[in-house]
Amino acid sequence: MIDVKNLCKSFGDNKVLNNITETIDKGEKVVIIGPSGSGKSTFLRCLNLLETPTSGEIWFEGQMINKKGANVDELRRKMGMVFQHFNLFPHLTVMQNITLAPVTLKLQSKEEAGETALKLLRRIGLSDKADAYPSMISGGQKQRIAIVRALAMNPDVMLFDEPTSALDPEMVGEVLEVMKELAAEGMTMIVVTHEMGFAREVGTRVMFMDEGKILEQNEPHAFFSNPQHDRLKDFLSKVL
Amino acid sequence: MSIWEQIYSNLIAQDRWMLILRGLGTTLLIAFGAIIVGTLIGAVICLFRMSNIRVLRWIGTLYITVIRGVPVITQLMIFAFVIFASYSMPLNVVAIISFGVNSGAYVSEIFRAGIQGVDIGQTEAGRSLGLKKWQTMVKIVFPQAFKNILPTYTNEFIVLIKETSVAGYIAIQDLTKVGDMIRNATFNAWVPLITTAVIYLILTLGLARLFSLLERRLARSDRR
């Protein structure tokens, strides 16, 4: 589904991604962990071209997406993204946040989009917040709505960039719950997170990134119980 | 002369209040005209400054540097006596263009600050949903920028009203000029000048109040 070939990304002299080659298949739940500054967020943001790769190729559903003339907007519809800081649109109601993209892109009529949005909101138990503005709801609610907003575009893959890092501890659970449900429904997911419990429970594959490289990866059980790389052992001993 | 006689001779006699009203009308005409011209120019220059095309960015920067580096009176006289010297353009139009060109430089910076004040995450969220760059701008960035912009933009309008008081330099009879003309005719300084000052004050305070009401309306979606 996603093929990354020799991906490099530099900011000035700072080499953030160092020659990453990786394949992610449909239905996988890939969890990326690693110390801050390891390049994991940049890697994720390269996948939907929020960052432009310095070199290398990214293929999505059989198309190379980072070549000149590729329709980036088209591809992004199929890749939902959830951000650390939610990035809900503060000037729009919850309902308008969800329906903005499908309606603006003429994928659905306003009524259809509204129905879809309500259905999604009901699923996360927030249908009573449809007319609220983002400033009136909690962080956990914001992030669940941000997830639903991405889902309204009916994406083939969901990218999560530290979705719980900006939340109060008591709100982490409700967001992870939504993500678990999504995983159970078969969504392809790539998740950058510090939630080791989530990685272990939901991930089909866990990657450890450091200094712009994927140092080690494995299915979660072996990954956590039998780490090979010293750097990973060190990291796990600090976070677990 | 008693105070009342002085006021009478300066404001009432020979229908001088009509002169003041006409001056006020001219001031408002130039200020409104200039803010419209300035807003259009400001929008264009702002787009230039944020463009991906280097030449446009350069033009925008040059425009702002030149306009902000030259006194408004000098610009006004250049427009009247150099650029439009050989055209029979109405003076009010010359003033509107001149003040508009001047204001455009400031307005463009106000717009740019307002747009860049919107969190980059908003743009990223819009783009990640598949919206095109301009759709993201129109639907997500501009509405939020508008709120950032409003206080400084309205202030620019108030500044502009006051700045038009130099229009007398090119023989326009605006509010300040007519006050001065009455002073010359009656040899009384305080009545006509204080009168024009009070009118300016009413205008600027009234507008400030109006705009702050508008801002409060727009703050609807903010934290309450």
XYZ file of C-alpha atoms in Angstrom:
464
model
C 0.000 0.000 0.000
C 2.783 2.389 0.949
C 6.275 1.880 -0.379
C 9.105 4.086 0.772
C 12.366 3.851 -1.116
C 15.620 5.460 0.025
C 13.810 8.318 1.718
C 16.050 11.131 2.915
C 15.028 14.417 4.465
C 17.305 17.210 5.572
C 16.525 20.548 7.148
C 19.532 22.577 6.084
C 22.557 20.616 7.237
C 20.504 18.573 9.641
C 19.872 15.123 8.237
C 16.587 14.046 9.808
C 15.778 10.972 7.734
C 18.632 8.835 6.536
C 17.850 6.533 3.641
C 14.700 4.783 4.837
C 13.245 1.948 2.784
C 10.056 0.411 4.072
C 6.808 -1.202 2.944
C 3.514 -0.957 4.749
C 0.703 -3.289 3.714
C -3.030 -2.838 3.825
C -4.513 -3.559 7.242
C -1.250 -3.197 9.132
C -1.078 -1.194 12.318
C 2.447 0.102 12.404
C 3.544 1.803 15.593
C 6.658 3.964 15.468
C 8.490 4.736 18.675
C 11.777 6.414 19.415
C 13.365 9.309 21.272
C 12.421 12.842 20.332
C 14.387 14.122 17.389
C 14.691 10.619 15.974
C 12.766 11.609 12.841
C 9.601 9.623 13.483
C 7.229 12.562 13.063
C 9.103 13.742 9.982
C 8.847 10.248 8.522
C 5.089 10.261 9.063
C 4.726 13.762 7.629
C 6.667 12.752 4.535
C 4.108 10.052 3.799
C 1.405 12.600 2.992
C 3.927 15.164 1.824
C 3.427 17.680 4.608
C 7.205 17.510 4.428
C 8.802 17.295 1.001
C 11.417 14.546 0.875
C 14.918 15.690 -0.016
C 15.425 12.522 -2.010
C 13.892 9.084 -2.416
C 10.522 7.827 -3.519
C 7.180 7.407 -1.830
C 4.613 5.179 -3.488
C 0.989 5.051 -2.419
C -1.525 2.667 -3.970
C 0.679 2.100 -7.001
C 1.565 5.735 -7.689
C 4.723 7.610 -6.982
C 3.425 10.613 -5.105
C 6.478 12.804 -4.677
C 7.194 13.383 -8.328
C 6.372 16.559 -10.191
C 2.789 16.645 -11.400
C 1.466 14.078 -8.935
C -1.920 15.053 -7.569
C -1.061 15.573 -3.944
C -4.529 16.793 -2.948
C -6.135 13.692 -4.398
C -3.808 11.402 -2.490
C -4.260 13.244 0.793
C -7.985 12.541 0.699
C -7.079 8.883 1.025
C -4.654 9.501 3.906
C -6.248 10.792 7.071
C -3.989 12.558 9.514
C -4.360 13.229 13.212
C -2.075 15.798 14.823
C -0.592 16.174 18.256
C -2.312 19.510 18.760
C -5.634 18.428 17.217
C -5.731 21.388 14.811
C -9.484 21.634 14.860
C -10.709 24.760 13.080
C -11.620 27.120 15.932
C -13.943 29.299 13.852
C -16.164 26.366 12.889
C -18.499 24.209 14.933
C -17.702 20.547 15.498
C -20.166 19.638 12.762
C -18.661 22.142 10.316
C -15.165 20.882 11.164
C -16.183 17.416 10.031
C -18.185 18.376 6.964
C -15.898 21.118 5.617
C -13.638 18.926 3.496
C -16.238 16.533 1.988
C -18.545 19.436 1.140
C -15.855 21.796 -0.167
C -14.441 19.044 -2.340
C -17.965 18.251 -3.557
C -17.723 14.631 -2.499
C -20.979 14.874 -0.578
C -23.877 17.284 -0.407
C -24.197 19.286 2.785
C -27.031 17.035 3.964
C -25.187 13.805 3.229
C -22.052 15.090 4.932
C -24.099 16.172 7.930
C -25.615 12.718 8.240
C -22.233 11.047 7.963
C -20.847 13.423 10.556
C -23.673 12.711 12.987
C -23.200 8.988 12.538
C -19.496 9.350 13.274
C -20.156 11.608 16.253
C -22.662 9.142 17.653
C -20.053 6.437 17.384
C -17.703 8.347 19.666
C -20.555 9.482 21.901
C -20.277 13.171 21.061
C -23.351 13.816 18.941
C -24.496 16.360 21.551
C -21.404 18.445 20.729
C -22.246 18.894 17.040
C -22.997 22.591 17.425
C -20.272 23.354 19.949
C -17.147 25.274 19.033
C -13.760 23.631 19.669
C -12.972 26.110 22.435
C -15.887 24.741 24.437
C -14.811 21.095 24.610
C -12.033 19.145 26.339
C -8.746 18.049 24.790
C -9.818 14.420 24.661
C -13.039 15.367 22.918
C -11.114 17.562 20.475
C -8.811 14.743 19.510
C -11.660 12.258 19.072
C -13.371 14.784 16.821
C -10.143 15.328 14.900
C -10.034 11.573 14.281
C -13.625 11.578 13.123
C -12.947 14.586 10.892
C -10.264 12.606 9.102
C -12.546 9.562 8.894
C -15.244 11.617 7.194
C -13.053 11.618 4.096
C -13.223 7.835 4.101
C -9.442 7.369 3.977
C -7.601 4.157 3.179
C -4.935 4.800 5.787
C -4.758 6.874 8.957
C -1.608 8.608 10.137
C -1.378 9.532 13.803
C 1.314 11.980 14.907
C 1.620 11.630 18.689
C -2.142 11.860 19.102
C -2.100 11.658 22.898
C 1.031 13.647 23.740
C -0.754 16.939 24.286
C -3.536 15.471 26.402
C -4.094 15.452 30.126
C -3.353 11.917 31.368
C -6.990 11.278 32.239
C -8.033 11.907 28.613
C -5.511 9.636 26.952
C -7.683 6.572 27.453
C -10.724 7.830 25.560
C -8.621 8.706 22.517
C -6.780 5.389 22.518
C -10.145 3.649 22.796
C -11.331 5.247 19.558
C -8.063 4.285 17.885
C -8.421 0.692 19.069
C -11.919 0.466 17.638
C -10.624 1.827 14.383
C -7.867 -0.768 14.357
C -10.363 -3.533 15.071
C -12.392 -2.448 12.042
C -9.384 -3.137 9.865
C -8.133 0.376 9.182
C -4.534 0.621 8.057
C -2.810 2.746 10.675
C 0.590 4.280 11.161
C 0.980 5.658 14.645
C 3.811 7.682 16.113
C 3.384 7.488 19.862
C 4.929 7.146 23.285
C 2.109 4.879 24.449
C 3.907 1.557 24.798
C 0.746 -0.173 26.005
C -1.008 0.788 22.792
C 1.958 -0.356 20.709
C 1.924 -3.736 22.415
C -1.816 -4.231 22.314
C -2.818 -2.818 18.944
C 0.316 -2.774 16.807
C 0.929 -5.519 14.284
C 4.434 -4.213 13.891
C 6.513 -1.890 16.042
C 9.379 0.171 14.682
C 12.132 1.828 16.638
C 13.611 4.922 15.055
C 16.747 6.736 16.062
C 18.869 9.305 14.241
C 16.802 9.148 11.099
C 16.879 5.390 10.692
C 14.641 2.484 11.528
C 17.014 0.637 13.813
C 14.810 -2.299 14.637
C 11.332 -3.606 14.010
C 9.338 -6.653 14.938
C 5.912 -7.878 15.923
C 5.126 -6.325 19.305
C 5.620 -9.342 21.548
C 9.134 -10.074 20.367
C 9.891 -6.371 20.013
C 9.311 -5.675 23.683
C 10.379 -8.987 25.213
C 13.473 -9.552 23.133
C 14.960 -6.307 21.818
C 18.195 -6.806 19.882
C 19.714 -3.400 19.432
C 21.507 -1.812 22.383
C 19.956 1.539 21.605
C 16.470 0.014 21.769
C 17.240 -1.883 24.991
C 18.405 1.374 26.500
C 15.315 3.231 25.275
C 12.907 0.574 26.533
C 14.581 0.426 29.920
C 13.862 4.130 30.287
C 10.261 4.206 29.109
C 8.865 0.914 30.377
C -16.068 90.041 22.094
C -17.778 87.563 24.341
C -17.267 83.843 23.812
C -20.692 83.592 22.210
C -19.976 86.388 19.801
C -16.698 84.761 18.849
C -18.407 81.418 18.252
C -21.145 83.156 16.279
C -18.764 85.022 14.013
C -16.620 81.958 13.375
C -19.245 79.288 12.929
C -22.598 80.833 12.131
C -21.931 84.124 10.365
C -21.698 83.957 6.578
C -22.797 80.304 6.784
C -19.332 79.252 7.902
C -20.801 76.028 9.341
C -21.585 75.070 5.746
C -17.910 75.432 4.928
C -17.026 73.192 7.864
C -19.585 70.584 6.772
C -18.179 70.594 3.259
C -14.683 70.207 4.698
C -15.885 67.281 6.789
C -17.465 65.749 3.696
C -14.195 66.069 1.793
C -12.227 64.535 4.651
C -14.607 61.572 4.843
C -14.658 61.131 1.070
C -10.876 61.032 0.847
C -10.509 58.753 3.873
C -13.152 56.264 2.695
C -11.864 56.315 -0.864
C -8.302 55.859 0.325
C -9.105 52.946 2.631
C -10.801 51.156 -0.284
C -7.871 51.793 -2.613
C -5.450 50.971 0.212
C -7.210 47.716 1.022
C -7.125 46.571 -2.602
C -3.473 47.502 -2.989
C -2.693 46.035 0.421
C -4.303 42.712 -0.524
C -2.351 42.516 -3.765
C 0.970 43.487 -2.169
C 0.328 41.010 0.636
C -0.205 38.225 -1.929
C 2.986 39.335 -3.669
C 4.920 39.185 -0.405
C 3.680 35.674 0.360
C 4.064 34.439 -3.205
C 6.303 31.570 -4.242
C 7.560 33.698 -7.102
C 10.678 35.584 -6.165
C 10.102 38.578 -8.464
C 6.672 39.232 -6.954
C 8.054 39.015 -3.431
C 10.740 41.476 -4.440
C 8.217 43.918 -5.914
C 6.132 43.721 -2.754
C 9.089 44.397 -0.510
C 10.266 47.265 -2.678
C 6.829 48.852 -2.620
C 6.590 48.698 1.148
C 10.135 49.952 1.661
C 9.691 52.966 -0.611
C 6.217 53.972 0.549
C 6.996 53.632 4.229
C 10.285 55.446 3.876
C 8.854 58.644 2.366
C 6.660 61.127 4.279
C 3.019 61.090 3.248
C 3.013 64.820 2.452
C 5.916 64.361 0.061
C 4.077 61.500 -1.622
C 0.916 63.563 -1.855
C 2.750 66.442 -3.548
C 4.571 64.082 -5.918
C 1.228 62.623 -6.993
C -0.348 66.073 -7.422
C 2.523 68.028 -8.970
C 4.580 65.329 -10.725
C 2.624 62.227 -11.619
C -0.774 63.791 -12.298
C 0.538 67.305 -13.016
C -0.355 67.254 -16.682
C -3.716 65.532 -16.252
C -6.801 67.448 -15.290
C -7.661 65.012 -12.560
C -9.924 66.237 -9.751
C -7.823 66.960 -6.679
C -9.963 64.720 -4.492
C -9.205 61.777 -6.784
C -5.493 62.561 -6.659
C -5.707 62.609 -2.871
C -7.633 59.313 -2.749
C -5.059 57.621 -4.954
C -2.155 59.119 -3.072
C -3.416 58.269 0.427
C -4.583 54.888 -0.872
C -1.156 54.054 -2.260
C 0.382 55.106 1.024
C -2.078 53.175 3.163
C -1.717 50.086 0.958
C 1.825 49.561 2.195
C 0.698 49.538 5.816
C -2.446 47.510 5.132
C -0.450 44.822 3.336
C 1.751 44.386 6.389
C -1.328 44.236 8.612
C -2.802 41.522 6.374
C 0.427 39.582 6.272
C 0.857 39.658 10.040
C -2.749 38.532 10.446
C -2.405 35.635 8.030
C 0.924 34.506 9.410
C -0.514 34.733 12.898
C -2.787 31.793 12.114
C -1.164 28.600 13.398
C 0.561 26.621 10.663
C -1.226 23.551 12.030
C -4.479 24.968 10.652
C -3.072 24.962 7.137
C -1.620 21.504 7.627
C -4.940 20.169 8.862
C -6.717 21.642 5.852
C -4.186 20.308 3.374
C -4.108 16.891 5.041
C -7.849 16.621 4.398
C -7.186 17.059 0.683
C -8.181 20.724 0.397
C -6.249 22.698 -2.184
C -4.014 25.547 -1.104
C -6.527 28.247 -2.030
C -9.433 26.348 -0.491
C -7.474 26.074 2.746
C -6.744 29.790 2.584
C -10.322 30.832 1.893
C -12.127 28.436 4.221
C -9.690 28.088 7.091
C -6.944 30.708 7.198
C -8.692 33.899 6.089
C -11.645 33.691 8.478
C -9.220 33.318 11.381
C -6.835 35.936 10.031
C -9.748 38.341 9.718
C -10.162 38.384 13.472
C -6.433 38.972 13.979
C -6.483 41.744 11.431
C -9.565 43.669 12.475
C -8.163 45.694 15.406
C -5.061 46.905 13.549
C -6.966 47.371 10.303
C -9.607 49.573 11.881
C -6.855 51.475 13.599
C -5.265 52.067 10.195
C -8.545 53.591 9.034
C -8.595 55.925 11.997
C -4.974 56.881 11.339
C -5.916 57.527 7.735
C -8.696 59.937 8.670
C -6.184 61.957 10.646
C -3.545 61.737 7.928
C -5.857 63.305 5.351
C -5.470 66.537 7.311
C -2.420 67.316 5.186
C -4.545 67.409 2.010
C -4.471 71.207 2.265
C -0.938 71.036 0.873
C -2.393 70.387 -2.566
C -5.152 72.981 -2.127
C -7.893 70.585 -1.056
C -10.408 72.120 1.307
C -10.685 69.333 3.847
C -11.745 69.758 7.453
C -8.387 71.026 8.666
C -8.009 73.395 5.736
C -11.429 75.006 6.210
C -10.671 75.496 9.881
C -7.551 77.309 8.847
C -9.441 79.324 6.230
C -11.912 80.523 8.854
C -9.015 81.446 11.121
C -7.595 83.585 8.317
C -10.909 85.276 7.673
C -11.895 86.032 11.249
C -8.473 86.411 12.880
C -9.733 84.049 15.562
C -7.749 80.870 16.004
C -9.270 78.935 18.850
C -12.882 78.608 17.726
C -12.328 77.139 14.246
C -9.355 74.981 15.260
C -10.923 73.577 18.427
C -14.099 72.955 16.440
C -12.272 70.905 13.809
C -10.351 69.096 16.546
C -13.600 68.117 18.269
C -15.057 66.874 14.985
C -11.980 64.684 14.377
C -12.270 63.360 17.893
C -15.946 62.482 17.469
C -15.138 60.715 14.192
C -12.243 58.680 15.513
C -13.851 57.797 18.839
C -17.116 56.900 17.127
C -15.359 54.610 14.668
C -13.251 53.005 17.393
C -16.446 52.236 19.300
C -18.174 50.856 16.212
C -15.257 48.592 15.407
C -14.952 47.274 18.936
C -18.624 46.259 18.776
C -17.890 44.402 15.556
C -14.933 42.657 17.145
C -17.069 41.484 20.003
C -19.573 40.022 17.550
C -16.759 38.147 15.844
C -15.401 36.784 19.102
C -18.407 34.466 19.242
C -16.397 31.282 18.740
C -13.665 32.249 21.182
C -13.283 30.850 24.654
C -16.116 32.087 26.782
